[in-house]
Amino acid sequence: MHKDVISMLVIAGVVLAAVSTFFLQDILKLFGATEAVMPYAIDYTGIIAIGLPFAMFSTGFNSIIRADGNPKFAMLAMLSGALLNTILDPLFIFGFGMGVKGAASVYGSEIPLSVFGIVTKVNQIMLSVLLGIAVGAQPILGFNYGAGKMKRVKETVKTALIAGALVAFTGLICFEFFPRQITNLFGSGDALYHEFAVMYFRIFLAGCVLNAIQIVYTIFFQAIGKPSQAGILSLSRQIIFYIPSLFIIPMVFGVKGAIYAGPIADILAFILTVILMKSQWKKMSAE
């Protein structure tokens, strides 16, 4: 069974990497890359495409490890990847003098795209840590739920929520008070560039603490065999709420509307999480 899964992961990763590499420019155009940004986008995304097989394998194999009953190793593997990413970014940027091509070189109308890439990169690191905490708790949740030990289920959820909230709150402090310093890690720019970057960080990631709650409960529903709720929550922030907000709000507020789409999606996804969570806790209390 494991061999079949590993083979599928490798094949899917290689195919995805090949498609991304051969049709890279067409894909970037589809996502809105302009002529000014295109050379930098090709440089950056081309490297990402090469690493797709490894990323898919590590993510998929992590699930196999959890299924084999080793949640600590799975959690450490995900956390180590996020921490390693954090360390290697400045090392490659400063130590090897490679920089992040285009992140701070394209100004004018391209500033929002440049900053968006930086904010997304930083946010992904924090989300990886949050996901590592949640998936580490998944086998414990599933085992105790199956054994009818609801008290231990609630204790595990509480522990995961506290750990996730601490990580997210630390991130929030960094995003709100040190956005300029974070941006400088990815290169330098003019006053307008930094002004927009600081605003983007402080507004777009203002609801990041809510992400911790959503991620923990998404994994919680997976662990207790509730795929519908888990599926809805996993799609809620990015697909159900963020993408529509990203199209609608900028029509009224322009570029700033795209920034506010982030925290709005965070709040709506959090509300949905609370609704599903309360319903599930009532059912568990009645059992």
GROMACS .gro file of C-alpha atoms in nm:
model
  287
    1MET     CA    1   0.000   0.000   0.000
    2HIS     CA    2   0.279   0.239   0.098
    3LYS     CA    3   0.467   0.160  -0.223
    4ASP     CA    4   0.160   0.246  -0.431
    5VAL     CA    5   0.113   0.577  -0.250
    6ILE     CA    6   0.481   0.668  -0.284
    7SER     CA    7   0.476   0.583  -0.655
    8MET     CA    8   0.168   0.800  -0.709
    9LEU     CA    9   0.329   1.090  -0.522
   10VAL     CA   10   0.647   1.069  -0.728
   11ILE     CA   11   0.462   1.038  -1.059
   12ALA     CA   12   0.221   1.323  -0.978
   13GLY     CA   13   0.506   1.546  -0.864
   14VAL     CA   14   0.715   1.482  -1.177
   15VAL     CA   15   0.417   1.540  -1.407
   16LEU     CA   16   0.322   1.862  -1.230
   17ALA     CA   17   0.682   1.985  -1.240
   18ALA     CA   18   0.709   1.905  -1.612
   19VAL     CA   19   0.381   2.080  -1.698
   20SER     CA   20   0.475   2.382  -1.484
   21THR     CA   21   0.818   2.406  -1.647
   22PHE     CA   22   0.710   2.365  -2.009
   23PHE     CA   23   0.407   2.594  -1.982
   24LEU     CA   24   0.550   2.830  -1.720
   25GLN     CA   25   0.500   3.155  -1.911
   26ASP     CA   26   0.143   3.068  -2.011
   27ILE     CA   27   0.058   2.979  -1.651
   28LEU     CA   28   0.206   3.305  -1.522
   29LYS     CA   29   0.008   3.506  -1.778
   30LEU     CA   30  -0.305   3.325  -1.665
   31PHE     CA   31  -0.237   3.441  -1.309
   32GLY     CA   32  -0.192   3.801  -1.422
   33ALA     CA   33   0.185   3.847  -1.453
   34THR     CA   34   0.266   4.158  -1.657
   35GLU     CA   35   0.550   4.202  -1.905
   36ALA     CA   36   0.752   4.396  -1.646
   37VAL     CA   37   0.716   4.123  -1.384
   38MET     CA   38   0.745   3.825  -1.619
   39PRO     CA   39   1.128   3.781  -1.618
   40TYR     CA   40   1.138   3.781  -1.239
   41ALA     CA   41   0.833   3.556  -1.212
   42ILE     CA   42   0.992   3.304  -1.450
   43ASP     CA   43   1.317   3.301  -1.248
   44TYR     CA   44   1.138   3.250  -0.917
   45THR     CA   45   0.858   3.017  -1.022
   46GLY     CA   46   1.093   2.811  -1.238
   47ILE     CA   47   1.291   2.715  -0.930
   48ILE     CA   48   0.972   2.640  -0.738
   49ALA     CA   49   0.854   2.413  -1.021
   50ILE     CA   50   1.172   2.203  -0.999
   51GLY     CA   51   1.108   2.143  -0.630
   52LEU     CA   52   0.745   2.034  -0.673
   53PRO     CA   53   0.818   1.657  -0.674
   54PHE     CA   54   1.006   1.689  -0.345
   55ALA     CA   55   0.736   1.908  -0.191
   56MET     CA   56   0.459   1.667  -0.290
   57PHE     CA   57   0.654   1.367  -0.168
   58SER     CA   58   0.730   1.521   0.171
   59THR     CA   59   0.370   1.631   0.223
   60GLY     CA   60   0.221   1.297   0.119
   61PHE     CA   61   0.473   1.086   0.306
   62ASN     CA   62   0.410   1.290   0.617
   63SER     CA   63   0.052   1.163   0.612
   64ILE     CA   64   0.178   0.805   0.585
   65ILE     CA   65   0.397   0.858   0.891
   66ARG     CA   66   0.099   0.990   1.087
   67ALA     CA   67  -0.113   0.695   0.978
   68ASP     CA   68   0.159   0.459   1.105
   69GLY     CA   69   0.116   0.606   1.452
   70ASN     CA   70   0.413   0.841   1.478
   71PRO     CA   71   0.261   1.188   1.516
   72LYS     CA   72   0.564   1.335   1.694
   73PHE     CA   73   0.794   1.255   1.403
   74ALA     CA   74   0.538   1.391   1.155
   75MET     CA   75   0.501   1.715   1.348
   76LEU     CA   76   0.877   1.759   1.387
   77ALA     CA   77   0.926   1.696   1.016
   78MET     CA   78   0.680   1.971   0.920
   79LEU     CA   79   0.811   2.215   1.180
   80SER     CA   80   1.173   2.152   1.079
   81GLY     CA   81   1.085   2.224   0.716
   82ALA     CA   82   0.927   2.557   0.809
   83LEU     CA   83   1.221   2.654   1.033
   84LEU     CA   84   1.474   2.549   0.770
   85ASN     CA   85   1.292   2.763   0.516
   86THR     CA   86   1.311   3.059   0.753
   87ILE     CA   87   1.687   3.013   0.799
   88LEU     CA   88   1.775   2.946   0.435
   89ASP     CA   89   1.583   3.244   0.293
   90PRO     CA   90   1.814   3.511   0.439
   91LEU     CA   91   2.116   3.284   0.385
   92PHE     CA   92   2.054   3.264   0.010
   93ILE     CA   93   1.949   3.628  -0.012
   94PHE     CA   94   2.243   3.775   0.179
   95GLY     CA   95   2.502   3.502   0.225
   96PHE     CA   96   2.504   3.393  -0.140
   97GLY     CA   97   2.405   3.734  -0.277
   98MET     CA   98   2.122   3.586  -0.484
   99GLY     CA   99   1.842   3.812  -0.361
  100VAL     CA  100   1.479   3.753  -0.444
  101LYS     CA  101   1.471   3.850  -0.809
  102GLY     CA  102   1.223   4.122  -0.877
  103ALA     CA  103   1.091   4.143  -0.521
  104ALA     CA  104   1.233   4.491  -0.471
  105SER     CA  105   1.333   4.590  -0.822
  106VAL     CA  106   0.996   4.652  -0.988
  107TYR     CA  107   0.824   4.975  -0.884
  108GLY     CA  108   0.530   5.184  -0.993
  109SER     CA  109   0.226   4.976  -1.079
  110GLU     CA  110   0.423   4.657  -1.009
  111ILE     CA  111   0.479   4.733  -0.639
  112PRO     CA  112   0.158   4.553  -0.524
  113LEU     CA  113   0.263   4.235  -0.708
  114SER     CA  114   0.613   4.245  -0.561
  115VAL     CA  115   0.486   4.299  -0.206
  116PHE     CA  116   0.216   4.035  -0.246
  117GLY     CA  117   0.485   3.778  -0.319
  118ILE     CA  118   0.678   3.868  -0.005
  119VAL     CA  119   0.371   3.869   0.220
  120THR     CA  120   0.254   3.535   0.078
  121LYS     CA  121   0.597   3.381   0.134
  122VAL     CA  122   0.616   3.494   0.497
  123ASN     CA  123   0.257   3.391   0.566
  124GLN     CA  124   0.319   3.044   0.422
  125ILE     CA  125   0.600   2.988   0.670
  126MET     CA  126   0.371   3.066   0.963
  127LEU     CA  127   0.088   2.853   0.818
  128SER     CA  128   0.330   2.561   0.780
  129VAL     CA  129   0.411   2.578   1.151
  130LEU     CA  130   0.040   2.594   1.239
  131LEU     CA  131  -0.033   2.298   1.014
  132GLY     CA  132   0.252   2.105   1.173
  133ILE     CA  133   0.098   2.155   1.516
  134ALA     CA  134  -0.248   2.052   1.396
  135VAL     CA  135  -0.143   1.738   1.206
  136GLY     CA  136   0.073   1.634   1.499
  137ALA     CA  137  -0.243   1.621   1.709
  138GLN     CA  138  -0.447   1.439   1.442
  139PRO     CA  139  -0.369   1.075   1.538
  140ILE     CA  140  -0.423   1.154   1.906
  141LEU     CA  141  -0.761   1.307   1.828
  142GLY     CA  142  -0.865   1.018   1.605
  143PHE     CA  143  -0.760   0.748   1.852
  144ASN     CA  144  -0.935   0.904   2.151
  145TYR     CA  145  -1.248   0.992   1.954
  146GLY     CA  146  -1.273   0.634   1.833
  147ALA     CA  147  -1.224   0.510   2.190
  148GLY     CA  148  -1.501   0.739   2.314
  149LYS     CA  149  -1.263   0.939   2.533
  150MET     CA  150  -1.418   1.278   2.466
  151LYS     CA  151  -1.242   1.445   2.758
  152ARG     CA  152  -0.903   1.365   2.606
  153VAL     CA  153  -1.025   1.481   2.266
  154LYS     CA  154  -1.120   1.819   2.411
  155GLU     CA  155  -0.790   1.843   2.601
  156THR     CA  156  -0.594   1.770   2.283
  157VAL     CA  157  -0.790   2.029   2.085
  158LYS     CA  158  -0.731   2.282   2.362
  159THR     CA  159  -0.356   2.212   2.365
  160ALA     CA  160  -0.333   2.242   1.986
  161LEU     CA  161  -0.534   2.566   1.991
  162ILE     CA  162  -0.311   2.720   2.259
  163ALA     CA  163   0.008   2.620   2.077
  164GLY     CA  164  -0.129   2.746   1.745
  165ALA     CA  165  -0.252   3.070   1.897
  166LEU     CA  166   0.090   3.138   2.051
  167VAL     CA  167   0.261   3.088   1.715
  168ALA     CA  168   0.004   3.301   1.532
  169PHE     CA  169   0.011   3.575   1.796
  170THR     CA  170   0.390   3.588   1.770
  171GLY     CA  171   0.351   3.622   1.395
  172LEU     CA  172   0.092   3.897   1.441
  173ILE     CA  173   0.330   4.096   1.660
  174CYS     CA  174   0.603   4.066   1.396
  175PHE     CA  175   0.365   4.161   1.112
  176GLU     CA  176   0.223   4.462   1.295
  177PHE     CA  177   0.536   4.603   1.459
  178PHE     CA  178   0.823   4.489   1.235
  179PRO     CA  179   0.690   4.481   0.876
  180ARG     CA  180   0.969   4.706   0.748
  181GLN     CA  181   1.237   4.478   0.891
  182ILE     CA  182   1.071   4.169   0.741
  183THR     CA  183   1.047   4.334   0.401
  184ASN     CA  184   1.414   4.431   0.415
  185LEU     CA  185   1.504   4.062   0.435
  186PHE     CA  186   1.387   4.030   0.075
  187GLY     CA  187   1.568   4.335  -0.061
  188SER     CA  188   1.546   4.713  -0.059
  189GLY     CA  189   1.328   4.962  -0.239
  190ASP     CA  190   1.219   5.325  -0.248
  191ALA     CA  191   0.996   5.502   0.004
  192LEU     CA  192   0.676   5.419  -0.187
  193TYR     CA  193   0.767   5.051  -0.197
  194HIS     CA  194   0.823   5.034   0.178
  195GLU     CA  195   0.512   5.237   0.255
  196PHE     CA  196   0.297   4.996   0.059
  197ALA     CA  197   0.473   4.691   0.208
  198VAL     CA  198   0.415   4.808   0.565
  199MET     CA  199   0.046   4.875   0.492
  200TYR     CA  200   0.007   4.537   0.320
  201PHE     CA  201   0.160   4.344   0.609
  202ARG     CA  202  -0.039   4.521   0.878
  203ILE     CA  203  -0.377   4.493   0.705
  204PHE     CA  204  -0.360   4.169   0.507
  205LEU     CA  205  -0.226   3.961   0.798
  206ALA     CA  206  -0.428   4.129   1.074
  207GLY     CA  207  -0.648   3.820   1.108
  208CYS     CA  208  -0.370   3.561   1.112
  209VAL     CA  209  -0.452   3.451   1.469
  210LEU     CA  210  -0.791   3.335   1.341
  211ASN     CA  211  -0.610   3.108   1.093
  212ALA     CA  212  -0.476   2.900   1.382
  213ILE     CA  213  -0.828   2.819   1.498
  214GLN     CA  214  -0.948   2.733   1.149
  215ILE     CA  215  -0.651   2.505   1.076
  216VAL     CA  216  -0.678   2.317   1.407
  217TYR     CA  217  -1.049   2.252   1.359
  218THR     CA  218  -1.002   2.150   0.996
  219ILE     CA  219  -0.761   1.879   1.108
  220PHE     CA  220  -0.991   1.799   1.402
  221PHE     CA  221  -1.279   1.719   1.169
  222GLN     CA  222  -1.050   1.506   0.953
  223ALA     CA  223  -0.935   1.314   1.260
  224ILE     CA  224  -1.285   1.229   1.379
  225GLY     CA  225  -1.407   1.116   1.037
  226LYS     CA  226  -1.607   1.422   0.931
  227PRO     CA  227  -1.481   1.481   0.574
  228SER     CA  228  -1.763   1.719   0.476
  229GLN     CA  229  -1.693   1.966   0.755
  230ALA     CA  230  -1.318   1.931   0.706
  231GLY     CA  231  -1.353   1.989   0.332
  232ILE     CA  232  -1.569   2.298   0.380
  233LEU     CA  233  -1.326   2.450   0.631
  234SER     CA  234  -1.018   2.373   0.421
  235LEU     CA  235  -1.178   2.554   0.126
  236SER     CA  236  -1.344   2.832   0.324
  237ARG     CA  237  -1.066   3.086   0.362
  238GLN     CA  238  -0.897   3.068   0.022
  239ILE     CA  239  -1.173   2.952  -0.213
  240ILE     CA  240  -1.514   3.028  -0.064
  241PHE     CA  241  -1.438   3.369   0.087
  242TYR     CA  242  -1.102   3.508  -0.029
  243ILE     CA  243  -1.132   3.472  -0.407
  244PRO     CA  244  -1.482   3.630  -0.428
  245SER     CA  245  -1.368   3.910  -0.195
  246LEU     CA  246  -1.059   3.963  -0.410
  247PHE     CA  247  -1.279   4.021  -0.715
  248ILE     CA  248  -1.560   4.221  -0.555
  249ILE     CA  249  -1.400   4.455  -0.299
  250PRO     CA  250  -1.133   4.608  -0.531
  251MET     CA  251  -1.414   4.719  -0.763
  252VAL     CA  252  -1.513   4.969  -0.494
  253PHE     CA  253  -1.188   5.039  -0.307
  254GLY     CA  254  -0.921   4.972  -0.569
  255VAL     CA  255  -0.588   4.818  -0.467
  256LYS     CA  256  -0.662   4.865  -0.097
  257GLY     CA  257  -0.970   4.650  -0.146
  258ALA     CA  258  -0.744   4.358  -0.244
  259ILE     CA  259  -0.554   4.405   0.082
  260TYR     CA  260  -0.870   4.412   0.295
  261ALA     CA  261  -0.992   4.095   0.123
  262GLY     CA  262  -0.746   3.899   0.337
  263PRO     CA  263  -0.874   3.986   0.688
  264ILE     CA  264  -1.234   3.979   0.564
  265ALA     CA  265  -1.184   3.621   0.443
  266ASP     CA  266  -1.016   3.536   0.775
  267ILE     CA  267  -1.313   3.667   0.975
  268LEU     CA  268  -1.574   3.491   0.761
  269ALA     CA  269  -1.382   3.162   0.773
  270PHE     CA  270  -1.352   3.198   1.150
  271ILE     CA  271  -1.727   3.253   1.187
  272LEU     CA  272  -1.795   2.941   0.980
  273THR     CA  273  -1.545   2.748   1.194
  274VAL     CA  274  -1.721   2.854   1.514
  275ILE     CA  275  -2.061   2.749   1.376
  276LEU     CA  276  -1.939   2.402   1.274
  277MET     CA  277  -1.739   2.363   1.593
  278LYS     CA  278  -2.031   2.445   1.822
  279SER     CA  279  -2.254   2.200   1.638
  280GLN     CA  280  -1.995   1.923   1.675
  281TRP     CA  281  -1.931   1.991   2.045
  282LYS     CA  282  -2.307   1.962   2.113
  283LYS     CA  283  -2.314   1.622   1.943
  284MET     CA  284  -2.007   1.505   2.135
  285SER     CA  285  -2.154   1.621   2.467
  286ALA     CA  286  -2.471   1.424   2.395
  287GLU     CA  287  -2.278   1.103   2.322
   0.00000   0.00000   0.00000
